[in-house]
mmJSON file of the N, C-alpha and C atoms, coordinates in Angstrom:
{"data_MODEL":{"atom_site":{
"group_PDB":["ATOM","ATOM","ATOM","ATOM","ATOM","ATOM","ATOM","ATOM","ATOM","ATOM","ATOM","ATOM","ATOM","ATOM","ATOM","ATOM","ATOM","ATOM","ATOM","ATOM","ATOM","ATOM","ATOM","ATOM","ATOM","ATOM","ATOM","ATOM","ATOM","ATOM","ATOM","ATOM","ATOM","ATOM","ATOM","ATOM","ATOM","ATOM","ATOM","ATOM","ATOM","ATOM","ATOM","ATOM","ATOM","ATOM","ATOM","ATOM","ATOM","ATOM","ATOM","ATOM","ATOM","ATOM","ATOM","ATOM","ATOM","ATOM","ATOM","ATOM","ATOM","ATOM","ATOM","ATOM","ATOM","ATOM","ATOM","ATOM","ATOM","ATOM","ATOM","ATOM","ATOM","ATOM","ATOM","ATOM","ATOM","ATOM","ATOM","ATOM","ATOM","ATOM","ATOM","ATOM","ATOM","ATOM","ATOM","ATOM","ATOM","ATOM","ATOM","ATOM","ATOM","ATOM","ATOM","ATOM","ATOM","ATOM","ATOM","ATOM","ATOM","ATOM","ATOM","ATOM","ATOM","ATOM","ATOM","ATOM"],
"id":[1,2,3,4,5,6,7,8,9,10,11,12,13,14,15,16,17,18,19,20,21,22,23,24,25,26,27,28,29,30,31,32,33,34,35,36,37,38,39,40,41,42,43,44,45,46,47,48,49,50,51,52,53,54,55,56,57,58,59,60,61,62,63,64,65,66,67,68,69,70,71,72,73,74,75,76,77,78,79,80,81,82,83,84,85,86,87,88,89,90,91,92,93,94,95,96,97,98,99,100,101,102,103,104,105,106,107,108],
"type_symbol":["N","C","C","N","C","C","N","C","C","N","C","C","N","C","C","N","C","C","N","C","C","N","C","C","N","C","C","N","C","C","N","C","C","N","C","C","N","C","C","N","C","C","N","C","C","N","C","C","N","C","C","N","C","C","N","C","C","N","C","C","N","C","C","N","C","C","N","C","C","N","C","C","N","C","C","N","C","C","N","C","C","N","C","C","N","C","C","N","C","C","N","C","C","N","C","C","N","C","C","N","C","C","N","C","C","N","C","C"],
"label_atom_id":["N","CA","C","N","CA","C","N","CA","C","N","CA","C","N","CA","C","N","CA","C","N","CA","C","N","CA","C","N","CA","C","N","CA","C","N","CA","C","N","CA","C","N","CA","C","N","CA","C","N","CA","C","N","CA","C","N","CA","C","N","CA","C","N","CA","C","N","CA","C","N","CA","C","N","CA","C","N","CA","C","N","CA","C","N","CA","C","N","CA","C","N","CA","C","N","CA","C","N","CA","C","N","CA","C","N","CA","C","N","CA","C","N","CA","C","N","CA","C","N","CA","C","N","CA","C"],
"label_alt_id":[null,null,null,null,null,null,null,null,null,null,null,null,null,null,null,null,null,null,null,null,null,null,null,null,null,null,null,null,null,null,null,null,null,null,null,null,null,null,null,null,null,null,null,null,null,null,null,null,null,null,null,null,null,null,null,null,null,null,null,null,null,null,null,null,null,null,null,null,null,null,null,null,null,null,null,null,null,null,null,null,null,null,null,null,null,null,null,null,null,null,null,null,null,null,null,null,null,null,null,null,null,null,null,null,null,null,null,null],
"label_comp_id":["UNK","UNK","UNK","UNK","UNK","UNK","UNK","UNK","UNK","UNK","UNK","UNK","UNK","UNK","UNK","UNK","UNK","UNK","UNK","UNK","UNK","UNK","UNK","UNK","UNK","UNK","UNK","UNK","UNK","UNK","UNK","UNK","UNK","UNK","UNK","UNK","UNK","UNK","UNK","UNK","UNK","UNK","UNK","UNK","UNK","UNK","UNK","UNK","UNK","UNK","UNK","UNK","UNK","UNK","UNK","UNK","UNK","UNK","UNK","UNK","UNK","UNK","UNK","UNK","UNK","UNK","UNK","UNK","UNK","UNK","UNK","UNK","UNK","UNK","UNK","UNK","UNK","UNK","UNK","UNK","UNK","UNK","UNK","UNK","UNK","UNK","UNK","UNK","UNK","UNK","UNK","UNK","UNK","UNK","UNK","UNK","UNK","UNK","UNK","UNK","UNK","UNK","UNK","UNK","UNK","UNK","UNK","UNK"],
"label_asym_id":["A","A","A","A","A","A","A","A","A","A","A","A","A","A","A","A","A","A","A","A","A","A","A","A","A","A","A","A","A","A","A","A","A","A","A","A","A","A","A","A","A","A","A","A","A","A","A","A","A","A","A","A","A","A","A","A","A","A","A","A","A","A","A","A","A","A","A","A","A","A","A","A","A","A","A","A","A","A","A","A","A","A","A","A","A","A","A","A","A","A","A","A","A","A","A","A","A","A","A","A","A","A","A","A","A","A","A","A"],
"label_entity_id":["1","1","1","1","1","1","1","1","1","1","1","1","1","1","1","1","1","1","1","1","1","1","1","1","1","1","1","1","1","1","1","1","1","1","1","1","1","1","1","1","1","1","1","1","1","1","1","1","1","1","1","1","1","1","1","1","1","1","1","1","1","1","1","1","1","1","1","1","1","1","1","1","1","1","1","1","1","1","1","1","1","1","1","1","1","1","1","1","1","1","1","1","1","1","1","1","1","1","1","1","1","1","1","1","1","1","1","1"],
"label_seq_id":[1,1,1,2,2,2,3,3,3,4,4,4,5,5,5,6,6,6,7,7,7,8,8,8,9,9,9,10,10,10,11,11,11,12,12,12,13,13,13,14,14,14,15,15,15,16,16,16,17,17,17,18,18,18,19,19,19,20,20,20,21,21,21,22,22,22,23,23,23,24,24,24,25,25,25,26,26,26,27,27,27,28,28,28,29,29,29,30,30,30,31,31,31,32,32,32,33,33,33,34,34,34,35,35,35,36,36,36],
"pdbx_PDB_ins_code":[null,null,null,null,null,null,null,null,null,null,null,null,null,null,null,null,null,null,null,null,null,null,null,null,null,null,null,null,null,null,null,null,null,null,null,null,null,null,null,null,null,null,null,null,null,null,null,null,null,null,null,null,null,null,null,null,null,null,null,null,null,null,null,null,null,null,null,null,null,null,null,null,null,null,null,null,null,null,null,null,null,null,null,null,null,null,null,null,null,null,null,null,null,null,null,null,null,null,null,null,null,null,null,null,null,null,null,null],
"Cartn_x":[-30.048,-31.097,-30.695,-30.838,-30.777,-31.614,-31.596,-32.879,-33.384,-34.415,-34.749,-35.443,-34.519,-35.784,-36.626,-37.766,-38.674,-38.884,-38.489,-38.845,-38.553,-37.229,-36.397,-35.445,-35.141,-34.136,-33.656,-34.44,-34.682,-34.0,-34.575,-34.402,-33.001,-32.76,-31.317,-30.518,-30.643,-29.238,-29.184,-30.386,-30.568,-29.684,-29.866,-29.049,-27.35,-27.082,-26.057,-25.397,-25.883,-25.251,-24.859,-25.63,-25.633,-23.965,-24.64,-23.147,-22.219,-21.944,-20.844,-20.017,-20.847,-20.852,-19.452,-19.137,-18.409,-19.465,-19.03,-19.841,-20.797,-21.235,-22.938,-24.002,-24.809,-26.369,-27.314,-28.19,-29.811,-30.646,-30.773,-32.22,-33.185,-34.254,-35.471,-36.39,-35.882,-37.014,-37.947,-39.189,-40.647,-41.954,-42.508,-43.156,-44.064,-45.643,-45.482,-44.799,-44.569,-43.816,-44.388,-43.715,-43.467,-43.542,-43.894,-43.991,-42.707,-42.117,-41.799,-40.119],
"Cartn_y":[-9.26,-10.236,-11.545,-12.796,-14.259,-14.62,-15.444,-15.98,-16.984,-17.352,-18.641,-19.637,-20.652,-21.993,-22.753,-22.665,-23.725,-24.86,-26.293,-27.318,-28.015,-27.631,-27.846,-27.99,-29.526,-29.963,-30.587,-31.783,-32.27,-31.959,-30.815,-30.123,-29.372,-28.587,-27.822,-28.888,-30.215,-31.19,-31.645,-31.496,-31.87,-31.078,-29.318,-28.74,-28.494,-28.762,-28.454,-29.883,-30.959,-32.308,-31.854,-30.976,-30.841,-29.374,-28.275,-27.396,-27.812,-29.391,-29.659,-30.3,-31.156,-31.398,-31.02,-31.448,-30.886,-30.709,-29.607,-29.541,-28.715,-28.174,-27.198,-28.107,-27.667,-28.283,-26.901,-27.687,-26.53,-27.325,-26.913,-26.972,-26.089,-26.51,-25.268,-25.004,-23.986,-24.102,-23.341,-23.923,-23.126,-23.115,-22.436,-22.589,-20.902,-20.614,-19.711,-18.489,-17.765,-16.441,-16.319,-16.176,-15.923,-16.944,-17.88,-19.302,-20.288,-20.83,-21.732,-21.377],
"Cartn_z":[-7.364,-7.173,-7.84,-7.249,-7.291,-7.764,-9.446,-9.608,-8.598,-8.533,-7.968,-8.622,-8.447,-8.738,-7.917,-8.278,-7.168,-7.487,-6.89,-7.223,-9.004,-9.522,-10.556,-10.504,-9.573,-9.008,-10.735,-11.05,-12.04,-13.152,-13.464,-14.794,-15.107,-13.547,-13.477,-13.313,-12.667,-12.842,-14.621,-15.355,-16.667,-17.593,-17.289,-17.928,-17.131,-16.066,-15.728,-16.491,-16.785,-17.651,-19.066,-19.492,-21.145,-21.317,-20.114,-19.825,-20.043,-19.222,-19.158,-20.679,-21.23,-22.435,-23.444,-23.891,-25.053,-26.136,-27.01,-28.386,-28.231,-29.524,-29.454,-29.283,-28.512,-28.674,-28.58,-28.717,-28.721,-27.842,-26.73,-26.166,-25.947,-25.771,-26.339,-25.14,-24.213,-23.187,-23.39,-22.785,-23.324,-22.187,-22.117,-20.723,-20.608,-19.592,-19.683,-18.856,-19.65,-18.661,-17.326,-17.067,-15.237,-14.106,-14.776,-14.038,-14.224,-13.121,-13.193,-12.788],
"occupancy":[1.0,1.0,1.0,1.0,1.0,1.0,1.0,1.0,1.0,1.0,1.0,1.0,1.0,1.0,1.0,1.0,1.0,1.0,1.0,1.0,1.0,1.0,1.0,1.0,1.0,1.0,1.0,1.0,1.0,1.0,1.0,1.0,1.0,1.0,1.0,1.0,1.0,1.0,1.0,1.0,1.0,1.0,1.0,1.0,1.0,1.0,1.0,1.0,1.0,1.0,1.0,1.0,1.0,1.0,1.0,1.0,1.0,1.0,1.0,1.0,1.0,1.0,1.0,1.0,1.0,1.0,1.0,1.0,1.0,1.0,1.0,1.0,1.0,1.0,1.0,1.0,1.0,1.0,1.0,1.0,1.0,1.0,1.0,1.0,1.0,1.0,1.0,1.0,1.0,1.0,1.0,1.0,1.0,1.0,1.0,1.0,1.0,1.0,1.0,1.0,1.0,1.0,1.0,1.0,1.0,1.0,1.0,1.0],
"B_iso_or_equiv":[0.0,0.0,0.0,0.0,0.0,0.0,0.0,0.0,0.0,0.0,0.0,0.0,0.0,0.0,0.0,0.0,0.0,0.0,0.0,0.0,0.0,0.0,0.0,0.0,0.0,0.0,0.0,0.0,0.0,0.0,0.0,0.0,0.0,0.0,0.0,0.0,0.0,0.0,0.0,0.0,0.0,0.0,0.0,0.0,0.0,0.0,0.0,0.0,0.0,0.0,0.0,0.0,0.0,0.0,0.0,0.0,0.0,0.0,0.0,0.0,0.0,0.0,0.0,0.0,0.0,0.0,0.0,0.0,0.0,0.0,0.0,0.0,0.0,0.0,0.0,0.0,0.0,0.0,0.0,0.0,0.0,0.0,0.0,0.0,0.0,0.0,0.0,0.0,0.0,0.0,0.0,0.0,0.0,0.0,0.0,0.0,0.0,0.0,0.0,0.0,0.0,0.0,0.0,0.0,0.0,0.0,0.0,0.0],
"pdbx_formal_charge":[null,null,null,null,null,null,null,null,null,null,null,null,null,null,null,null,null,null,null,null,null,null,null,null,null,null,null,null,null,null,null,null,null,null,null,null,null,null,null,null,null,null,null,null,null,null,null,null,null,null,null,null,null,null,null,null,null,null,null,null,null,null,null,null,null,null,null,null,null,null,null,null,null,null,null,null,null,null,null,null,null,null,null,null,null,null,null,null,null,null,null,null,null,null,null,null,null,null,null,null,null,null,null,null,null,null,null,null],
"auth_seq_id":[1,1,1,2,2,2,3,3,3,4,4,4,5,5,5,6,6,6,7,7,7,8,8,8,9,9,9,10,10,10,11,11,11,12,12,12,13,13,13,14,14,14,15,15,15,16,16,16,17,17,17,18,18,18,19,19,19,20,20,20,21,21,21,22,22,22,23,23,23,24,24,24,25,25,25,26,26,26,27,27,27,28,28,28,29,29,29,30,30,30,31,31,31,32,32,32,33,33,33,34,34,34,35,35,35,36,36,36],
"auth_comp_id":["UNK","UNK","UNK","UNK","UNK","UNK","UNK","UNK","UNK","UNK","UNK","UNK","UNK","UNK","UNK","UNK","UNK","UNK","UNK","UNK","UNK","UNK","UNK","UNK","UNK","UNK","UNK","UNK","UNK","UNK","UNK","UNK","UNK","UNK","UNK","UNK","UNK","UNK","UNK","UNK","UNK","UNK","UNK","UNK","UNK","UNK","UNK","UNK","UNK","UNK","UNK","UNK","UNK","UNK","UNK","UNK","UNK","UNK","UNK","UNK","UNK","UNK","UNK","UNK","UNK","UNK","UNK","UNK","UNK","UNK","UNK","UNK","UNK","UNK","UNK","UNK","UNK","UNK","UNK","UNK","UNK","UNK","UNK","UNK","UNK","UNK","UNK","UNK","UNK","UNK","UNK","UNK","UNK","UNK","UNK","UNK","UNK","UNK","UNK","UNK","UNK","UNK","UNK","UNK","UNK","UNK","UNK","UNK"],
"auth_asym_id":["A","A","A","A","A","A","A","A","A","A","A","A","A","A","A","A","A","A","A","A","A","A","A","A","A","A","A","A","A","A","A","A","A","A","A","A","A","A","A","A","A","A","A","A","A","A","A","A","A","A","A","A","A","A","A","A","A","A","A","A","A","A","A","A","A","A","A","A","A","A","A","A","A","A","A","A","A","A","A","A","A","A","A","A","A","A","A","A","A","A","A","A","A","A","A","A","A","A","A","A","A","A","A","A","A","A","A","A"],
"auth_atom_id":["N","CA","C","N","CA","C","N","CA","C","N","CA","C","N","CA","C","N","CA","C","N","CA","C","N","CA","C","N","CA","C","N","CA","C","N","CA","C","N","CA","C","N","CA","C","N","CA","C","N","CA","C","N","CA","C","N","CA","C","N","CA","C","N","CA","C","N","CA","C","N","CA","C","N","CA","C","N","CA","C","N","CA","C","N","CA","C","N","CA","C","N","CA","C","N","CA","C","N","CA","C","N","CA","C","N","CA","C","N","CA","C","N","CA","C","N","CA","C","N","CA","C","N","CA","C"],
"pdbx_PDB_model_num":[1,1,1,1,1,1,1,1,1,1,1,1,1,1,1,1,1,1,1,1,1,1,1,1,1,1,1,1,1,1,1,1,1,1,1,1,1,1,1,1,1,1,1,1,1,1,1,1,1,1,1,1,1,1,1,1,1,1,1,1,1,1,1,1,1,1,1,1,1,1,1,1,1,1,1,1,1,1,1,1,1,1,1,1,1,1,1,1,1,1,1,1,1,1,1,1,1,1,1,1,1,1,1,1,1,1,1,1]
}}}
C-alpha cells in the first residue's frame, strides 16, 4: 500500500527542499491523526 497525499502539493515540495539539504535539521510535524 501507497501512502497518499491529498492536496499537499505545498508542503511535500517543502519537505522534499529540506531532504535535499545538506546537514541535520528537525522539523516537527503535528496535526490530528488520521487526517491529512
Amino acid at each position: 500500500m501507497v501512502p497518499l497525499f491529498v492536496d499537499r502539493k505545498r508542503e511535500l515540495e517543502f519537505l522534499e527542499q529540506r531532504y535535499k539539504e545538506d546537514g541535520a535539521q528537525l522539523i516537527v510535524i503535528y496535526g490530528r491523526r488520521r487526517i491529512g
